[in-house]
Amino acid sequence: MVFWEVLIVLGFVLLIVSGWRLWRAFRQKKPKKPVLLIAVGSLLLMAAGGSQVPVEAAYLKISPQQLETDPSGNCHLEGTTNSEAELFIDGEEISHEGTFTYDIQLVDDGTKELVIKSVFRGEETVKTIEITPSTGYLAHLESQAEKERLKLADTALATAEKEPSQDHFDVAFTQIQALSQSYPELEQRLEDVADYLEILGSLEELEQEPTREGLVAFQTQVAASSLAKDALTKRVAACEKQVHEQEKNTKLVAAAKEKIKHAETTLANDDYQSALEALTTLPTKQPTLEKRLQNLHHDIEEKQAAEKAQADAEKKAAEEQRQQEIQAAQEQEQIQQQAQEQQAQDQQTTQEDAVGQTVMVTPTGSKYHTHKCGNGNFTPATLEEALARNLTPCSKCF
């Protein structure tokens, strides 16, 4: 026991004894002064001891100095300080009676510094405690984060499925890529959206250039897709109509080409009119065929002009031929007339000369001779007789 404690205890004992004796003095009616002096002395001793009591120092004790959270992110702090001190933890004033406890909840995976300040009689005592997340809490945070990422991924994927577009697909893809684990179901759904976007791309190409082959290939793609197909029905129907009209137009164009080709071969006006009608009924303009038809019309006109010129020339030639034939006939008739006249004259002369002239004839021959000419049974006859039989002179004899 230290000296100031001895003085206080001794003064306290004397104070009790003097009080007891003072009480007896009052009862026995004895002198009270000596007892009062003892009582005053005891008070002085206690005051002397109290004056030697040291002033209380400010202090702050924390346990432990470093904290690690439990798997839920919680940790517990205990400490002591002066009972009359003001205590602040992270700026928040804490009520206490010298001892205190404080619960901390971490909200992320970072290390937290906890500032504890005690103010006693104007003196500040500050301590900083480092709180680190435990492995279990980090795993818990990761699990919670994964759940949130999974929720975001599912929401983004649902949006992409409901309203398929490249932007929605990119958002869903990014969210799924951010997941720390593999989720085959989500990946399959994302792949289905990718397939659907590919189908949409094929549909846009088909709409720009509708063909039967493209339509069949697109319908095969649609049949293999697991996403909603009703949204494509109208657009596909429009493409089918376009393909049908295109095929119909192609057939009409082919028929028009064939008629133009035939008309180009025949250069007949009826064939030209048939080709013109076929081209006029086409639903779309065909500049190349129209040009060919114009050229065909020009060729037909040239042909008709040439045929007319030829017909005129032939008519003229025929007329000239007819005139020539008439003239020739007239000349031939004149010649024949002259020949007949000459023949009659010659016959008259021959008949005149034939009187009394003898010639050689055969029973069946058609000639008369001056002598036996060749084989046969020749007999003499008068020239007059031979002419009467319509015999003509032998070219060898005459």
mmCIF file of C-alpha atoms in Angstrom:
data_model
loop_
_atom_site.group_PDB
_atom_site.id
_atom_site.type_symbol
_atom_site.label_atom_id
_atom_site.label_comp_id
_atom_site.label_asym_id
_atom_site.label_seq_id
_atom_site.Cartn_x
_atom_site.Cartn_y
_atom_site.Cartn_z
ATOM 1 C CA MET A 1 0.000 0.000 0.000
ATOM 2 C CA VAL A 2 1.353 3.412 -0.930
ATOM 3 C CA PHE A 3 1.804 6.277 1.563
ATOM 4 C CA TRP A 4 -1.247 8.305 0.491
ATOM 5 C CA GLU A 5 -3.426 5.248 0.859
ATOM 6 C CA VAL A 6 -2.072 4.705 4.461
ATOM 7 C CA LEU A 7 -2.888 8.304 5.417
ATOM 8 C CA ILE A 8 -6.406 8.047 4.095
ATOM 9 C CA VAL A 9 -7.066 4.728 5.849
ATOM 10 C CA LEU A 10 -5.572 5.966 9.121
ATOM 11 C CA GLY A 11 -7.583 9.206 8.984
ATOM 12 C CA PHE A 12 -10.750 7.223 8.198
ATOM 13 C CA VAL A 13 -10.175 4.904 11.218
ATOM 14 C CA LEU A 14 -9.480 7.833 13.570
ATOM 15 C CA LEU A 15 -12.567 9.575 12.245
ATOM 16 C CA ILE A 16 -14.704 6.573 13.151
ATOM 17 C CA VAL A 17 -13.111 6.218 16.603
ATOM 18 C CA SER A 18 -13.481 9.959 17.344
ATOM 19 C CA GLY A 19 -17.071 9.852 16.237
ATOM 20 C CA TRP A 20 -17.781 6.938 18.550
ATOM 21 C CA ARG A 21 -16.028 8.628 21.534
ATOM 22 C CA LEU A 22 -17.780 11.917 20.765
ATOM 23 C CA TRP A 23 -21.080 10.086 20.980
ATOM 24 C CA ARG A 24 -20.080 8.599 24.396
ATOM 25 C CA ALA A 25 -18.962 12.004 25.620
ATOM 26 C CA PHE A 26 -22.354 13.426 24.831
ATOM 27 C CA ARG A 27 -24.087 10.604 26.697
ATOM 28 C CA GLN A 28 -21.768 10.685 29.713
ATOM 29 C CA LYS A 29 -21.516 14.443 29.664
ATOM 30 C CA LYS A 30 -17.717 14.374 29.604
ATOM 31 C CA PRO A 31 -15.403 16.947 28.026
ATOM 32 C CA LYS A 32 -15.725 16.928 24.251
ATOM 33 C CA LYS A 33 -12.729 19.021 23.210
ATOM 34 C CA PRO A 34 -10.087 16.211 23.125
ATOM 35 C CA VAL A 35 -12.409 14.084 21.027
ATOM 36 C CA LEU A 36 -13.065 16.965 18.629
ATOM 37 C CA LEU A 37 -9.335 17.482 18.232
ATOM 38 C CA ILE A 38 -8.926 13.808 17.323
ATOM 39 C CA ALA A 39 -11.759 14.110 14.789
ATOM 40 C CA VAL A 40 -10.189 17.201 13.225
ATOM 41 C CA GLY A 41 -6.833 15.400 13.116
ATOM 42 C CA SER A 42 -8.407 12.429 11.329
ATOM 43 C CA LEU A 43 -9.915 14.742 8.732
ATOM 44 C CA LEU A 44 -6.553 16.416 8.220
ATOM 45 C CA LEU A 45 -4.908 13.012 7.734
ATOM 46 C CA MET A 46 -7.528 12.050 5.158
ATOM 47 C CA ALA A 47 -7.105 15.393 3.381
ATOM 48 C CA ALA A 48 -3.337 14.957 3.361
ATOM 49 C CA GLY A 49 -3.690 11.467 1.856
ATOM 50 C CA GLY A 50 -6.265 12.668 -0.685
ATOM 51 C CA SER A 51 -3.910 15.427 -1.763
ATOM 52 C CA GLN A 52 -1.366 12.782 -2.623
ATOM 53 C CA VAL A 53 -3.747 10.757 -4.897
ATOM 54 C CA PRO A 54 -2.399 10.939 -8.521
ATOM 55 C CA VAL A 55 -4.632 12.424 -11.299
ATOM 56 C CA GLU A 56 -6.342 9.729 -13.518
ATOM 57 C CA ALA A 57 -4.649 9.439 -16.945
ATOM 58 C CA ALA A 58 -6.637 9.184 -20.247
ATOM 59 C CA TYR A 59 -6.455 5.746 -21.828
ATOM 60 C CA LEU A 60 -8.018 3.668 -24.613
ATOM 61 C CA LYS A 61 -7.590 -0.074 -24.956
ATOM 62 C CA ILE A 62 -8.912 -2.076 -27.939
ATOM 63 C CA SER A 63 -9.106 -5.821 -28.388
ATOM 64 C CA PRO A 64 -8.127 -7.218 -30.814
ATOM 65 C CA GLN A 65 -5.853 -4.857 -32.745
ATOM 66 C CA GLN A 66 -6.755 -6.455 -36.090
ATOM 67 C CA LEU A 67 -10.161 -7.817 -36.973
ATOM 68 C CA GLU A 68 -11.347 -10.309 -39.594
ATOM 69 C CA THR A 69 -14.998 -10.750 -40.457
ATOM 70 C CA ASP A 70 -17.011 -13.912 -40.145
ATOM 71 C CA PRO A 71 -18.522 -15.474 -43.345
ATOM 72 C CA SER A 72 -21.401 -12.997 -43.136
ATOM 73 C CA GLY A 73 -19.088 -9.964 -43.035
ATOM 74 C CA ASN A 74 -19.617 -9.223 -39.339
ATOM 75 C CA CYS A 75 -17.007 -8.687 -36.618
ATOM 76 C CA HIS A 76 -17.077 -7.694 -32.933
ATOM 77 C CA LEU A 77 -14.901 -5.065 -31.236
ATOM 78 C CA GLU A 78 -14.347 -4.696 -27.476
ATOM 79 C CA GLY A 79 -12.497 -1.963 -25.567
ATOM 80 C CA THR A 80 -12.117 0.108 -22.430
ATOM 81 C CA THR A 81 -11.498 3.789 -21.747
ATOM 82 C CA ASN A 82 -12.007 6.331 -19.013
ATOM 83 C CA SER A 83 -15.542 6.052 -17.753
ATOM 84 C CA GLU A 84 -16.024 9.797 -18.074
ATOM 85 C CA ALA A 85 -14.446 10.013 -21.495
ATOM 86 C CA GLU A 86 -16.352 10.848 -24.691
ATOM 87 C CA LEU A 87 -16.035 7.959 -27.096
ATOM 88 C CA PHE A 88 -16.369 8.209 -30.907
ATOM 89 C CA ILE A 89 -16.193 5.360 -33.432
ATOM 90 C CA ASP A 90 -16.037 6.454 -37.094
ATOM 91 C CA GLY A 91 -17.372 9.859 -35.997
ATOM 92 C CA GLU A 92 -20.370 8.374 -34.200
ATOM 93 C CA GLU A 93 -20.555 9.049 -30.425
ATOM 94 C CA ILE A 94 -20.892 5.868 -28.389
ATOM 95 C CA SER A 95 -22.370 5.687 -24.870
ATOM 96 C CA HIS A 96 -20.380 3.607 -22.397
ATOM 97 C CA GLU A 97 -19.400 3.138 -18.760
ATOM 98 C CA GLY A 98 -15.714 2.549 -19.243
ATOM 99 C CA THR A 99 -16.150 -0.635 -21.258
ATOM 100 C CA PHE A 100 -17.746 -0.816 -24.664
ATOM 101 C CA THR A 101 -18.495 -3.170 -27.550
ATOM 102 C CA TYR A 102 -19.083 -2.396 -31.216
ATOM 103 C CA ASP A 103 -20.355 -4.532 -34.081
ATOM 104 C CA ILE A 104 -19.144 -3.885 -37.647
ATOM 105 C CA GLN A 105 -20.650 -5.108 -40.921
ATOM 106 C CA LEU A 106 -18.517 -4.902 -44.072
ATOM 107 C CA VAL A 107 -20.456 -4.216 -47.272
ATOM 108 C CA ASP A 108 -17.769 -4.999 -49.856
ATOM 109 C CA ASP A 109 -14.542 -6.926 -50.293
ATOM 110 C CA GLY A 110 -12.293 -4.013 -49.338
ATOM 111 C CA THR A 111 -10.323 -3.573 -46.125
ATOM 112 C CA LYS A 112 -11.865 -1.028 -43.749
ATOM 113 C CA GLU A 113 -10.051 1.200 -41.271
ATOM 114 C CA LEU A 114 -12.063 1.886 -38.130
ATOM 115 C CA VAL A 115 -11.091 5.097 -36.280
ATOM 116 C CA ILE A 116 -11.767 5.053 -32.482
ATOM 117 C CA LYS A 117 -11.302 8.269 -30.520
ATOM 118 C CA SER A 118 -11.555 8.812 -26.729
ATOM 119 C CA VAL A 119 -11.621 12.385 -25.304
ATOM 120 C CA PHE A 120 -10.919 12.603 -21.558
ATOM 121 C CA ARG A 121 -10.355 15.955 -19.827
ATOM 122 C CA GLY A 122 -9.443 17.548 -23.190
ATOM 123 C CA GLU A 123 -6.937 14.853 -24.094
ATOM 124 C CA GLU A 124 -7.631 12.799 -27.253
ATOM 125 C CA THR A 125 -6.582 9.228 -27.667
ATOM 126 C CA VAL A 126 -7.013 7.827 -31.192
ATOM 127 C CA LYS A 127 -6.548 4.311 -32.426
ATOM 128 C CA THR A 128 -7.135 2.816 -35.895
ATOM 129 C CA ILE A 129 -8.224 -0.780 -36.284
ATOM 130 C CA GLU A 130 -7.932 -2.558 -39.640
ATOM 131 C CA ILE A 131 -10.827 -4.826 -40.542
ATOM 132 C CA THR A 132 -10.231 -7.311 -43.351
ATOM 133 C CA PRO A 133 -12.830 -9.521 -45.048
ATOM 134 C CA SER A 134 -12.423 -13.213 -44.355
ATOM 135 C CA THR A 135 -12.127 -15.839 -47.076
ATOM 136 C CA GLY A 136 -15.618 -17.019 -46.242
ATOM 137 C CA TYR A 137 -17.016 -13.496 -46.551
ATOM 138 C CA LEU A 138 -15.223 -12.954 -49.850
ATOM 139 C CA ALA A 139 -16.791 -16.172 -51.096
ATOM 140 C CA HIS A 140 -20.160 -14.945 -49.800
ATOM 141 C CA LEU A 141 -19.733 -11.599 -51.602
ATOM 142 C CA GLU A 142 -18.746 -13.395 -54.785
ATOM 143 C CA SER A 143 -21.792 -15.631 -54.467
ATOM 144 C CA GLN A 144 -24.048 -12.599 -53.987
ATOM 145 C CA ALA A 145 -22.367 -10.799 -56.881
ATOM 146 C CA GLU A 146 -22.764 -13.870 -59.049
ATOM 147 C CA LYS A 147 -26.454 -14.020 -58.185
ATOM 148 C CA GLU A 148 -26.832 -10.368 -59.154
ATOM 149 C CA ARG A 149 -24.854 -10.886 -62.376
ATOM 150 C CA LEU A 150 -26.964 -13.942 -63.111
ATOM 151 C CA LYS A 151 -30.133 -11.921 -62.566
ATOM 152 C CA LEU A 152 -28.880 -9.170 -64.881
ATOM 153 C CA ALA A 153 -27.857 -11.737 -67.503
ATOM 154 C CA ASP A 154 -31.247 -13.453 -67.356
ATOM 155 C CA THR A 155 -33.064 -10.101 -67.631
ATOM 156 C CA ALA A 156 -30.915 -8.997 -70.583
ATOM 157 C CA LEU A 157 -31.379 -12.369 -72.261
ATOM 158 C CA ALA A 158 -35.154 -12.247 -71.771
ATOM 159 C CA THR A 159 -35.188 -8.810 -73.416
ATOM 160 C CA ALA A 160 -33.105 -10.129 -76.331
ATOM 161 C CA GLU A 161 -35.507 -13.045 -76.735
ATOM 162 C CA LYS A 162 -38.583 -10.814 -76.608
ATOM 163 C CA GLU A 163 -37.162 -8.078 -78.850
ATOM 164 C CA PRO A 164 -34.306 -9.645 -80.844
ATOM 165 C CA SER A 165 -31.804 -7.045 -82.024
ATOM 166 C CA GLN A 166 -28.037 -6.788 -82.257
ATOM 167 C CA ASP A 167 -27.914 -4.249 -79.408
ATOM 168 C CA HIS A 168 -29.975 -6.447 -77.072
ATOM 169 C CA PHE A 169 -27.882 -9.469 -78.036
ATOM 170 C CA ASP A 170 -24.642 -7.577 -77.295
ATOM 171 C CA VAL A 171 -25.914 -6.560 -73.840
ATOM 172 C CA ALA A 172 -26.943 -10.148 -73.033
ATOM 173 C CA PHE A 173 -23.641 -11.480 -74.361
ATOM 174 C CA THR A 174 -21.677 -9.032 -72.183
ATOM 175 C CA GLN A 175 -23.694 -9.947 -69.080
ATOM 176 C CA ILE A 176 -23.216 -13.676 -69.648
ATOM 177 C CA GLN A 177 -19.504 -13.213 -70.273
ATOM 178 C CA ALA A 178 -19.264 -11.418 -66.901
ATOM 179 C CA LEU A 179 -20.459 -14.530 -65.052
ATOM 180 C CA SER A 180 -17.755 -16.394 -63.167
ATOM 181 C CA GLN A 181 -19.290 -19.771 -63.971
ATOM 182 C CA SER A 182 -20.608 -21.481 -67.056
ATOM 183 C CA TYR A 183 -24.377 -21.733 -67.413
ATOM 184 C CA PRO A 184 -25.210 -24.039 -70.360
ATOM 185 C CA GLU A 185 -28.899 -23.110 -70.321
ATOM 186 C CA LEU A 186 -28.153 -19.378 -70.654
ATOM 187 C CA GLU A 187 -25.517 -20.053 -73.295
ATOM 188 C CA GLN A 188 -28.004 -22.133 -75.286
ATOM 189 C CA ARG A 189 -30.610 -19.395 -75.057
ATOM 190 C CA LEU A 190 -28.015 -16.861 -76.202
ATOM 191 C CA GLU A 191 -27.098 -19.131 -79.100
ATOM 192 C CA ASP A 192 -30.787 -19.340 -80.019
ATOM 193 C CA VAL A 193 -30.943 -15.537 -80.102
ATOM 194 C CA ALA A 194 -27.822 -15.483 -82.298
ATOM 195 C CA ASP A 195 -29.482 -17.965 -84.656
ATOM 196 C CA TYR A 196 -32.596 -15.815 -84.706
ATOM 197 C CA LEU A 197 -30.547 -12.716 -85.564
ATOM 198 C CA GLU A 198 -28.951 -14.698 -88.371
ATOM 199 C CA ILE A 199 -32.454 -15.552 -89.566
ATOM 200 C CA LEU A 200 -33.385 -11.868 -89.449
ATOM 201 C CA GLY A 201 -30.276 -11.064 -91.501
ATOM 202 C CA SER A 202 -31.248 -13.710 -94.049
ATOM 203 C CA LEU A 203 -34.769 -12.281 -94.149
ATOM 204 C CA GLU A 204 -33.436 -8.776 -94.817
ATOM 205 C CA GLU A 205 -31.296 -10.140 -97.668
ATOM 206 C CA LEU A 206 -34.312 -12.023 -99.005
ATOM 207 C CA GLU A 207 -36.441 -8.878 -98.832
ATOM 208 C CA GLN A 208 -33.793 -6.983 -100.791
ATOM 209 C CA GLU A 209 -33.417 -9.732 -103.400
ATOM 210 C CA PRO A 210 -36.312 -12.220 -103.240
ATOM 211 C CA THR A 211 -35.570 -15.533 -104.986
ATOM 212 C CA ARG A 212 -37.121 -18.996 -104.788
ATOM 213 C CA GLU A 213 -33.803 -20.512 -103.669
ATOM 214 C CA GLY A 214 -33.368 -17.856 -100.969
ATOM 215 C CA LEU A 215 -36.944 -18.352 -99.776
ATOM 216 C CA VAL A 216 -36.517 -22.134 -99.467
ATOM 217 C CA ALA A 217 -33.215 -21.703 -97.582
ATOM 218 C CA PHE A 218 -34.806 -19.135 -95.263
ATOM 219 C CA GLN A 219 -37.808 -21.356 -94.516
ATOM 220 C CA THR A 220 -35.387 -24.142 -93.583
ATOM 221 C CA GLN A 221 -33.648 -21.770 -91.154
ATOM 222 C CA VAL A 222 -36.952 -20.705 -89.605
ATOM 223 C CA ALA A 223 -38.045 -24.320 -89.134
ATOM 224 C CA ALA A 224 -34.846 -25.011 -87.153
ATOM 225 C CA SER A 225 -35.256 -21.960 -84.865
ATOM 226 C CA SER A 226 -36.686 -22.407 -81.374
ATOM 227 C CA LEU A 227 -37.651 -18.772 -80.877
ATOM 228 C CA ALA A 228 -41.014 -17.226 -81.714
ATOM 229 C CA LYS A 229 -41.697 -17.297 -85.436
ATOM 230 C CA ASP A 230 -45.042 -15.501 -85.497
ATOM 231 C CA ALA A 231 -43.316 -12.123 -85.773
ATOM 232 C CA LEU A 232 -41.831 -13.212 -89.107
ATOM 233 C CA THR A 233 -45.085 -14.501 -90.629
ATOM 234 C CA LYS A 234 -46.150 -11.284 -92.339
ATOM 235 C CA ARG A 235 -42.689 -10.523 -93.635
ATOM 236 C CA VAL A 236 -42.238 -14.064 -94.939
ATOM 237 C CA ALA A 237 -45.676 -13.923 -96.587
ATOM 238 C CA ALA A 238 -44.669 -10.668 -98.269
ATOM 239 C CA CYS A 239 -41.458 -12.318 -99.514
ATOM 240 C CA GLU A 240 -43.422 -15.307 -100.822
ATOM 241 C CA LYS A 241 -45.717 -12.934 -102.689
ATOM 242 C CA GLN A 242 -42.719 -11.097 -104.115
ATOM 243 C CA VAL A 243 -41.119 -14.369 -105.220
ATOM 244 C CA HIS A 244 -44.402 -15.498 -106.808
ATOM 245 C CA GLU A 245 -44.804 -12.194 -108.631
ATOM 246 C CA GLN A 246 -41.161 -12.298 -109.662
ATOM 247 C CA GLU A 247 -41.507 -15.836 -111.033
ATOM 248 C CA LYS A 248 -44.704 -14.852 -112.824
ATOM 249 C CA ASN A 249 -42.959 -11.797 -114.231
ATOM 250 C CA THR A 250 -39.981 -13.934 -115.245
ATOM 251 C CA LYS A 251 -42.270 -16.260 -117.179
ATOM 252 C CA LEU A 252 -43.989 -13.315 -118.843
ATOM 253 C CA VAL A 253 -40.635 -11.775 -119.718
ATOM 254 C CA ALA A 254 -39.423 -15.104 -121.114
ATOM 255 C CA ALA A 255 -42.596 -15.413 -123.198
ATOM 256 C CA ALA A 256 -42.176 -11.847 -124.439
ATOM 257 C CA LYS A 257 -38.531 -12.540 -125.305
ATOM 258 C CA GLU A 258 -39.533 -15.642 -127.227
ATOM 259 C CA LYS A 259 -42.191 -13.755 -129.182
ATOM 260 C CA ILE A 260 -39.768 -10.940 -129.958
ATOM 261 C CA LYS A 261 -37.166 -13.474 -131.040
ATOM 262 C CA HIS A 262 -39.710 -15.187 -133.304
ATOM 263 C CA ALA A 263 -40.811 -11.844 -134.733
ATOM 264 C CA GLU A 264 -37.168 -10.918 -135.340
ATOM 265 C CA THR A 265 -36.844 -14.129 -137.342
ATOM 266 C CA THR A 266 -40.034 -13.769 -139.364
ATOM 267 C CA LEU A 267 -40.253 -9.974 -139.527
ATOM 268 C CA ALA A 268 -44.004 -10.498 -139.842
ATOM 269 C CA ASN A 269 -46.340 -7.718 -138.710
ATOM 270 C CA ASP A 270 -48.684 -10.179 -136.940
ATOM 271 C CA ASP A 271 -45.740 -11.590 -134.961
ATOM 272 C CA TYR A 272 -44.651 -8.032 -134.137
ATOM 273 C CA GLN A 273 -48.142 -7.194 -132.836
ATOM 274 C CA SER A 274 -48.136 -10.370 -130.702
ATOM 275 C CA ALA A 275 -44.717 -9.448 -129.238
ATOM 276 C CA LEU A 276 -45.878 -5.860 -128.609
ATOM 277 C CA GLU A 277 -48.939 -7.092 -126.732
ATOM 278 C CA ALA A 278 -46.813 -9.481 -124.617
ATOM 279 C CA LEU A 279 -44.385 -6.671 -123.739
ATOM 280 C CA THR A 280 -47.197 -4.232 -122.932
ATOM 281 C CA THR A 281 -48.740 -6.627 -120.370
ATOM 282 C CA LEU A 282 -45.491 -6.943 -118.364
ATOM 283 C CA PRO A 283 -45.829 -5.460 -114.833
ATOM 284 C CA THR A 284 -42.362 -3.885 -114.989
ATOM 285 C CA LYS A 285 -40.507 -1.934 -117.609
ATOM 286 C CA GLN A 286 -38.055 -3.887 -119.756
ATOM 287 C CA PRO A 287 -35.823 -1.305 -121.458
ATOM 288 C CA THR A 288 -33.754 -3.923 -123.292
ATOM 289 C CA LEU A 289 -36.813 -5.671 -124.735
ATOM 290 C CA GLU A 290 -38.427 -2.348 -125.589
ATOM 291 C CA LYS A 291 -35.284 -1.386 -127.512
ATOM 292 C CA ARG A 292 -35.320 -4.721 -129.348
ATOM 293 C CA LEU A 293 -38.987 -4.194 -130.203
ATOM 294 C CA GLN A 294 -38.243 -0.710 -131.544
ATOM 295 C CA ASN A 295 -35.456 -2.127 -133.681
ATOM 296 C CA LEU A 296 -37.815 -4.902 -134.817
ATOM 297 C CA HIS A 297 -40.445 -2.348 -135.831
ATOM 298 C CA HIS A 298 -37.820 -0.474 -137.811
ATOM 299 C CA ASP A 299 -36.664 -3.697 -139.495
ATOM 300 C CA ILE A 300 -40.260 -4.609 -140.377
ATOM 301 C CA GLU A 301 -40.830 -1.183 -141.860
ATOM 302 C CA GLU A 302 -37.639 -1.535 -143.887
ATOM 303 C CA LYS A 303 -38.706 -5.003 -144.975
ATOM 304 C CA GLN A 304 -42.173 -3.777 -145.958
ATOM 305 C CA ALA A 305 -40.627 -0.886 -147.829
ATOM 306 C CA ALA A 306 -38.254 -3.269 -149.581
ATOM 307 C CA GLU A 307 -41.088 -5.673 -150.349
ATOM 308 C CA LYS A 308 -43.182 -2.825 -151.726
ATOM 309 C CA ALA A 309 -40.307 -1.621 -153.812
ATOM 310 C CA GLN A 310 -39.710 -5.155 -155.022
ATOM 311 C CA ALA A 311 -43.422 -5.629 -155.721
ATOM 312 C CA ASP A 312 -43.502 -2.365 -157.643
ATOM 313 C CA ALA A 313 -40.410 -3.408 -159.537
ATOM 314 C CA GLU A 314 -41.859 -6.847 -160.225
ATOM 315 C CA LYS A 315 -45.131 -5.261 -161.306
ATOM 316 C CA LYS A 316 -43.272 -2.906 -163.547
ATOM 317 C CA ALA A 317 -41.134 -5.729 -164.862
ATOM 318 C CA ALA A 318 -44.223 -7.863 -165.354
ATOM 319 C CA GLU A 319 -45.896 -5.042 -167.223
ATOM 320 C CA GLU A 320 -42.808 -4.581 -169.327
ATOM 321 C CA GLN A 321 -42.673 -8.342 -169.842
ATOM 322 C CA ARG A 322 -46.316 -8.355 -170.778
ATOM 323 C CA GLN A 323 -45.752 -5.540 -173.246
ATOM 324 C CA GLN A 324 -42.747 -7.355 -174.592
ATOM 325 C CA GLU A 325 -44.738 -10.575 -174.833
ATOM 326 C CA ILE A 326 -47.557 -8.703 -176.577
ATOM 327 C CA GLN A 327 -45.069 -7.145 -178.922
ATOM 328 C CA ALA A 328 -43.329 -10.467 -179.413
ATOM 329 C CA ALA A 329 -46.672 -12.152 -179.969
ATOM 330 C CA GLN A 330 -47.567 -9.495 -182.480
ATOM 331 C CA GLU A 331 -44.204 -9.896 -184.125
ATOM 332 C CA GLN A 332 -44.548 -13.694 -184.001
ATOM 333 C CA GLU A 333 -48.026 -13.433 -185.410
ATOM 334 C CA GLN A 334 -46.678 -11.180 -188.111
ATOM 335 C CA ILE A 335 -43.837 -13.594 -188.740
ATOM 336 C CA GLN A 336 -46.226 -16.534 -188.798
ATOM 337 C CA GLN A 337 -48.489 -14.632 -191.093
ATOM 338 C CA GLN A 338 -45.552 -13.840 -193.299
ATOM 339 C CA ALA A 339 -44.396 -17.453 -193.034
ATOM 340 C CA GLN A 340 -47.862 -18.703 -193.877
ATOM 341 C CA GLU A 341 -47.986 -16.336 -196.762
ATOM 342 C CA GLN A 342 -44.524 -17.457 -197.811
ATOM 343 C CA GLN A 343 -45.473 -21.084 -197.280
ATOM 344 C CA ALA A 344 -48.600 -20.632 -199.307
ATOM 345 C CA GLN A 345 -46.592 -18.907 -201.947
ATOM 346 C CA ASP A 346 -43.930 -21.651 -201.812
ATOM 347 C CA GLN A 347 -46.596 -24.323 -201.870
ATOM 348 C CA GLN A 348 -48.177 -22.696 -204.818
ATOM 349 C CA THR A 349 -44.805 -22.541 -206.482
ATOM 350 C CA THR A 350 -44.097 -26.133 -205.495
ATOM 351 C CA GLN A 351 -47.416 -27.249 -206.792
ATOM 352 C CA GLU A 352 -46.752 -25.384 -209.944
ATOM 353 C CA ASP A 353 -43.305 -26.973 -210.119
ATOM 354 C CA ALA A 354 -44.654 -30.327 -209.077
ATOM 355 C CA VAL A 355 -46.872 -30.798 -212.050
ATOM 356 C CA GLY A 356 -45.387 -33.701 -213.999
ATOM 357 C CA GLN A 357 -42.383 -34.155 -211.604
ATOM 358 C CA THR A 358 -41.629 -37.731 -210.477
ATOM 359 C CA VAL A 359 -40.385 -38.577 -206.983
ATOM 360 C CA MET A 360 -39.635 -41.775 -205.041
ATOM 361 C CA VAL A 361 -41.897 -42.734 -202.077
ATOM 362 C CA THR A 362 -42.464 -45.632 -199.741
ATOM 363 C CA PRO A 363 -45.832 -46.985 -198.622
ATOM 364 C CA THR A 364 -45.368 -45.926 -194.999
ATOM 365 C CA GLY A 365 -42.777 -43.151 -195.184
ATOM 366 C CA SER A 366 -43.438 -39.443 -194.551
ATOM 367 C CA LYS A 367 -40.845 -38.160 -197.027
ATOM 368 C CA TYR A 368 -40.498 -38.126 -200.726
ATOM 369 C CA HIS A 369 -37.118 -38.522 -202.395
ATOM 370 C CA THR A 370 -35.395 -37.897 -205.694
ATOM 371 C CA HIS A 371 -33.969 -41.451 -205.644
ATOM 372 C CA LYS A 372 -33.907 -44.557 -203.508
ATOM 373 C CA CYS A 373 -32.585 -43.091 -200.270
ATOM 374 C CA GLY A 374 -31.936 -45.685 -197.561
ATOM 375 C CA ASN A 375 -33.892 -48.902 -197.080
ATOM 376 C CA GLY A 376 -37.479 -49.381 -198.075
ATOM 377 C CA ASN A 377 -39.776 -50.333 -200.900
ATOM 378 C CA PHE A 378 -39.509 -47.264 -203.147
ATOM 379 C CA THR A 379 -41.968 -46.692 -205.920
ATOM 380 C CA PRO A 380 -42.214 -43.774 -208.299
ATOM 381 C CA ALA A 381 -44.983 -41.230 -207.912
ATOM 382 C CA THR A 382 -45.733 -37.780 -209.047
ATOM 383 C CA LEU A 383 -44.875 -34.880 -206.823
ATOM 384 C CA GLU A 384 -48.492 -33.922 -206.879
ATOM 385 C CA GLU A 385 -49.426 -37.344 -205.490
ATOM 386 C CA ALA A 386 -46.741 -37.092 -202.751
ATOM 387 C CA LEU A 387 -47.968 -33.702 -201.673
ATOM 388 C CA ALA A 388 -51.490 -34.954 -201.619
ATOM 389 C CA ARG A 389 -50.329 -37.578 -199.088
ATOM 390 C CA ASN A 390 -48.842 -34.705 -197.041
ATOM 391 C CA LEU A 391 -45.306 -36.005 -197.615
ATOM 392 C CA THR A 392 -42.485 -33.577 -197.156
ATOM 393 C CA PRO A 393 -39.179 -33.441 -199.066
ATOM 394 C CA CYS A 394 -36.215 -35.504 -197.760
ATOM 395 C CA SER A 395 -33.503 -33.218 -196.376
ATOM 396 C CA LYS A 396 -30.820 -35.427 -197.877
ATOM 397 C CA CYS A 397 -32.291 -35.402 -201.344
ATOM 398 C CA PHE A 398 -33.379 -31.775 -201.472
#
